[in-house]
Each structure stands twice: as structure tokens, then as C-alpha cells.
């Protein structure tokens, strides 16, 4: 289990470094995203949806404020169109992360864990707990992308990965975009309370899972 923790931390560190880089350089801020969506709104909803989907897909490579983007998607596009745009981006990110990691995962895992027994231990641990990890991964940024990559590396069956990714993503997107759709500059409370509520709920779920399963990343 320590082997999986090592791989998990290294991959998380890589994703986190992109967030730190973006924060310190101000290459992309929430204000920038809002400005892009505002400008795209004047052209066509298709442009707004495309920006949302591209940003959420890019989250696979550069850490993005996923929840904020989903809220903005609902705000600018409404619940239905906002949900579709956000889901397209999130599903593409998950599937691409899985496929790329499955293709190159053996080499990457071999580089991170030289010992074959440790590699096998990491694979077994994720196979035992990976489904639940994906379900609860949206408790915090970076975890979803790391979980998608680990799924590919450990060769989790694509059907199992897809099911877990859908179960974790669809309700998340539907709730966030709905909150965004009923929010406004004058009344941002639905978006704020939803963001707090989703995060709190998922953290409580992580705590319960940890208590009953002795968290695979620390046990």
C-alpha cells in the first residue's frame, strides 16, 4: 500500500505543480475565464460551451478550478446546456487520462517503482480500492485526474472505470450547473452554498470510507 501512496503522491505533485505555476504567473485566473465566457456569450452559446468543455478537458494537463467552471457553465448557459458542455469536457478528460495512462502506464509505473513486487502491490491495492477512490475523488482538486491515470496504469477494466467516472461526475455536474443557473451577481448564495455543500459531503464520505476500510493510501 505504501507503493501506491508513493505513485499517488508523485502524480499528484506533478498536477499540483501546474496549479502552482498558474497561480504564481497569473497565466490563467478565474477572472480571465469569466471574461472569456462573457465575450463568448455575445457571439453564441456554442462558443461558451466549447470554452467550458476545453477548459475542463485541459484539467487533465493543467489543474483547473473544476467546480468553479461548472458553476460558471450553468450561469452562462443555463442548466441543460451548461451540464452538457461540462460533462463533455469532464468525460473527455477522464477517458483520455485513462487511455494515455493505460498505453504508457507500464513504462511510467516501472520508472516510479523499480521493484516488481512493489509495482504488483500498488496494482493490487488500486484494484481493490480504485472504484471507491474514483467515486469520492471530487472531494478535492487533482484527485479525479490522478484516479483516472492510476486506473489506466493499473489496467482497471474500462467498463468499471467508465461506470465509476460517470457515477462521480454526472451528479456533481448536474448539481453544480443547476446552482450556477439560479445564481446571479446579486444573489451568488446558491453557487456558494453548493460549492461548500458538495465539498463537505464528499469529505464526510471519505471519512466514512476511511473508518470502514482503513484508507488504502495510509494503511
Short mmCIF file of C-alpha atoms in Angstrom, two decimals:
data_model
loop_
_atom_site.label_atom_id
_atom_site.label_comp_id
_atom_site.label_asym_id
_atom_site.label_seq_id
_atom_site.Cartn_x
_atom_site.Cartn_y
_atom_site.Cartn_z
CA UNK A 1 0.00 0.00 0.00
CA UNK A 2 2.97 2.27 0.58
CA UNK A 3 3.89 1.67 -3.06
CA UNK A 4 0.54 3.03 -4.24
CA UNK A 5 0.92 6.01 -1.94
CA UNK A 6 4.31 6.79 -3.50
CA UNK A 7 2.89 6.72 -7.03
CA UNK A 8 -0.16 8.69 -5.92
CA UNK A 9 1.94 11.45 -4.35
CA UNK A 10 4.29 11.76 -7.30
CA UNK A 11 1.48 12.07 -9.83
CA UNK A 12 -0.41 14.46 -7.54
CA UNK A 13 2.74 16.55 -7.19
CA UNK A 14 3.04 16.83 -10.97
CA UNK A 15 -0.56 18.04 -11.29
CA UNK A 16 -0.17 20.36 -8.30
CA UNK A 17 2.93 21.94 -9.83
CA UNK A 18 0.86 23.12 -12.79
CA UNK A 19 -1.59 24.79 -10.38
CA UNK A 20 1.25 26.50 -8.53
CA UNK A 21 2.74 27.66 -11.82
CA UNK A 22 -0.57 29.11 -12.97
CA UNK A 23 -1.14 30.82 -9.62
CA UNK A 24 2.27 32.47 -9.42
CA UNK A 25 2.41 33.53 -13.06
CA UNK A 26 -1.28 34.54 -13.36
CA UNK A 27 -1.33 32.88 -16.79
CA UNK A 28 -4.94 31.88 -16.24
CA UNK A 29 -7.19 33.24 -13.50
CA UNK A 30 -10.88 32.87 -12.72
CA UNK A 31 -11.32 36.45 -13.88
CA UNK A 32 -9.80 35.50 -17.24
CA UNK A 33 -12.23 32.60 -17.56
CA UNK A 34 -15.19 34.84 -16.70
CA UNK A 35 -14.05 37.39 -19.29
CA UNK A 36 -13.74 34.72 -21.99
CA UNK A 37 -17.21 33.41 -21.24
CA UNK A 38 -18.65 36.93 -21.19
CA UNK A 39 -17.17 37.68 -24.59
CA UNK A 40 -18.26 34.31 -25.99
CA UNK A 41 -21.83 34.93 -24.77
CA UNK A 42 -22.05 37.87 -27.15
CA UNK A 43 -21.28 35.55 -30.07
CA UNK A 44 -23.05 32.22 -29.49
CA UNK A 45 -23.80 29.66 -26.76
CA UNK A 46 -21.76 27.20 -28.84
CA UNK A 47 -18.62 29.25 -28.19
CA UNK A 48 -19.39 29.37 -24.47
CA UNK A 49 -19.94 25.62 -24.34
CA UNK A 50 -16.77 24.98 -26.32
CA UNK A 51 -14.70 27.08 -23.91
CA UNK A 52 -16.20 25.26 -20.92
CA UNK A 53 -15.54 21.83 -22.46
CA UNK A 54 -11.98 22.74 -23.50
CA UNK A 55 -11.11 24.12 -20.06
CA UNK A 56 -12.46 21.03 -18.28
CA UNK A 57 -10.65 18.76 -20.72
CA UNK A 58 -7.45 20.76 -20.17
CA UNK A 59 -7.80 19.94 -16.47
CA UNK A 60 -6.14 16.64 -17.38
CA UNK A 61 -2.92 18.52 -18.14
CA UNK A 62 -3.20 21.77 -16.16
CA UNK A 63 -5.02 21.94 -12.83
CA UNK A 64 -8.25 23.89 -13.33
CA UNK A 65 -10.90 25.14 -10.86
CA UNK A 66 -13.34 22.45 -11.99
CA UNK A 67 -16.20 23.28 -9.65
CA UNK A 68 -15.99 27.00 -10.47
CA UNK A 69 -16.05 26.29 -14.19
CA UNK A 70 -19.12 24.04 -13.78
CA UNK A 71 -20.87 26.78 -11.80
CA UNK A 72 -20.00 29.34 -14.48
CA UNK A 73 -21.19 26.96 -17.17
CA UNK A 74 -24.62 26.85 -15.54
CA UNK A 75 -24.61 30.61 -15.02
CA UNK A 76 -23.82 31.46 -18.65
CA UNK A 77 -25.59 28.61 -20.44
CA UNK A 78 -28.40 27.56 -18.15
CA UNK A 79 -28.77 24.17 -16.50
CA UNK A 80 -29.30 21.91 -19.52
CA UNK A 81 -26.74 23.34 -21.95
CA UNK A 82 -24.30 24.06 -19.12
CA UNK A 83 -24.50 20.45 -17.95
CA UNK A 84 -23.89 19.08 -21.44
CA UNK A 85 -20.85 21.30 -22.02
CA UNK A 86 -19.34 20.49 -18.62
CA UNK A 87 -19.97 16.76 -18.95
CA UNK A 88 -18.35 16.63 -22.38
CA UNK A 89 -15.18 18.23 -21.00
CA UNK A 90 -15.05 16.10 -17.86
CA UNK A 91 -15.77 12.84 -19.68
CA UNK A 92 -13.14 13.58 -22.33
CA UNK A 93 -10.58 14.34 -19.62
CA UNK A 94 -11.32 11.10 -17.79
CA UNK A 95 -11.30 8.86 -20.85
CA UNK A 96 -8.13 10.43 -22.29
CA UNK A 97 -6.38 10.20 -18.92
CA UNK A 98 -7.30 6.53 -18.69
CA UNK A 99 -6.31 5.69 -22.29
CA UNK A 100 -3.00 7.57 -22.22
CA UNK A 101 -2.04 6.03 -18.87
CA UNK A 102 -3.07 2.56 -19.96
CA UNK A 103 -0.89 2.88 -23.07
CA UNK A 104 2.15 4.36 -21.30
CA UNK A 105 1.34 3.21 -17.78
CA UNK A 106 3.62 0.18 -17.71
CA UNK A 107 6.68 2.29 -18.51
CA UNK A 108 5.69 5.06 -16.09
CA UNK A 109 4.94 2.62 -13.28
CA UNK A 110 8.22 0.84 -13.95
CA UNK A 111 10.07 4.15 -13.72
CA UNK A 112 8.38 5.15 -10.46
CA UNK A 113 8.61 1.71 -8.86
CA UNK A 114 11.71 -0.21 -9.85
CA UNK A 115 10.87 -3.25 -7.73
CA UNK A 116 8.40 -5.61 -9.39
CA UNK A 117 6.87 -6.70 -6.07
CA UNK A 118 6.14 -3.07 -5.19
CA UNK A 119 4.55 -2.50 -8.60
CA UNK A 120 2.35 -5.53 -8.15
CA UNK A 121 1.42 -4.36 -4.65
CA UNK A 122 0.41 -0.92 -5.98
CA UNK A 123 -1.66 -2.50 -8.73
CA UNK A 124 -3.44 -4.88 -6.32
CA UNK A 125 -4.19 -2.08 -3.88
CA UNK A 126 -5.72 0.14 -6.54
CA UNK A 127 -7.69 -2.75 -7.99
CA UNK A 128 -9.17 -3.33 -4.52
CA UNK A 129 -9.97 0.31 -3.74
CA UNK A 130 -9.83 2.15 -7.07
CA UNK A 131 -13.56 2.15 -7.78
CA UNK A 132 -14.33 3.85 -4.46
CA UNK A 133 -11.42 6.26 -4.91
CA UNK A 134 -12.85 7.42 -8.23
CA UNK A 135 -16.33 7.80 -6.73
CA UNK A 136 -15.01 10.05 -3.96
CA UNK A 137 -12.23 11.76 -5.92
CA UNK A 138 -14.13 15.01 -6.45
CA UNK A 139 -13.73 15.83 -2.78
CA UNK A 140 -10.77 17.96 -3.81
CA UNK A 141 -8.94 19.15 -6.94
CA UNK A 142 -6.38 16.94 -8.68
CA UNK A 143 -7.74 13.67 -7.23
CA UNK A 144 -10.04 12.93 -10.21
CA UNK A 145 -7.22 13.24 -12.75
CA UNK A 146 -4.85 11.19 -10.58
CA UNK A 147 -7.51 8.50 -10.18
CA UNK A 148 -8.09 8.38 -13.95
CA UNK A 149 -4.36 7.98 -14.57
CA UNK A 150 -4.00 5.29 -11.90
CA UNK A 151 -6.96 3.44 -13.42
CA UNK A 152 -5.17 3.25 -16.74
CA UNK A 153 -1.80 2.39 -15.22
CA UNK A 154 -3.23 -0.49 -13.19
CA UNK A 155 -5.37 -1.64 -16.13
CA UNK A 156 -8.70 -1.33 -14.38
CA UNK A 157 -11.34 -2.65 -16.83
CA UNK A 158 -12.56 0.28 -18.91
CA UNK A 159 -16.19 -0.57 -18.17
CA UNK A 160 -15.52 -0.36 -14.41
CA UNK A 161 -13.62 2.89 -14.81
CA UNK A 162 -16.32 4.42 -17.01
CA UNK A 163 -19.05 3.45 -14.57
CA UNK A 164 -17.22 4.93 -11.59
CA UNK A 165 -16.32 8.09 -13.53
CA UNK A 166 -19.93 8.60 -14.63
CA UNK A 167 -21.34 8.00 -11.15
CA UNK A 168 -18.93 10.53 -9.66
CA UNK A 169 -19.18 13.11 -12.44
CA UNK A 170 -22.81 13.27 -13.53
CA UNK A 171 -24.41 14.22 -10.19
CA UNK A 172 -21.51 16.59 -9.49
CA UNK A 173 -22.02 18.42 -12.79
CA UNK A 174 -25.80 18.46 -12.60
CA UNK A 175 -25.82 19.94 -9.10
CA UNK A 176 -23.08 22.49 -9.84
CA UNK A 177 -24.54 23.72 -13.12
CA UNK A 178 -28.02 23.99 -11.60
CA UNK A 179 -26.64 26.08 -8.75
CA UNK A 180 -24.86 28.27 -11.29
CA UNK A 181 -28.02 28.64 -13.36
CA UNK A 182 -30.05 30.03 -10.44
CA UNK A 183 -27.25 32.29 -9.19
CA UNK A 184 -26.58 35.87 -10.16
CA UNK A 185 -24.17 38.65 -9.29
CA UNK A 186 -26.82 40.00 -6.91
CA UNK A 187 -27.52 36.57 -5.40
CA UNK A 188 -24.47 34.29 -5.53
CA UNK A 189 -25.63 32.27 -2.50
CA UNK A 190 -26.82 29.16 -4.42
CA UNK A 191 -23.40 28.77 -6.03
CA UNK A 192 -21.53 29.45 -2.79
CA UNK A 193 -23.65 27.08 -0.69
CA UNK A 194 -23.49 24.38 -3.34
CA UNK A 195 -19.70 24.56 -3.53
CA UNK A 196 -19.50 24.25 0.26
CA UNK A 197 -22.11 21.51 0.36
CA UNK A 198 -20.54 19.32 -2.33
CA UNK A 199 -17.09 19.56 -0.77
CA UNK A 200 -18.40 18.87 2.73
CA UNK A 201 -20.48 15.88 1.61
CA UNK A 202 -17.57 14.28 -0.24
CA UNK A 203 -15.17 14.85 2.66
CA UNK A 204 -17.64 13.19 5.02
CA UNK A 205 -17.93 10.28 2.57
CA UNK A 206 -14.11 10.00 2.52
CA UNK A 207 -14.07 9.95 6.32
CA UNK A 208 -16.65 7.18 6.48
CA UNK A 209 -14.81 5.17 3.84
CA UNK A 210 -11.56 5.65 5.76
CA UNK A 211 -13.14 4.44 9.01
CA UNK A 212 -14.57 1.27 7.50
CA UNK A 213 -11.74 0.42 5.10
CA UNK A 214 -8.61 1.78 6.79
CA UNK A 215 -7.79 4.19 3.97
CA UNK A 216 -5.67 2.29 1.38
CA UNK A 217 -3.31 5.25 0.98
CA UNK A 218 -2.31 5.34 4.64
CA UNK A 219 -2.91 1.80 5.86
#
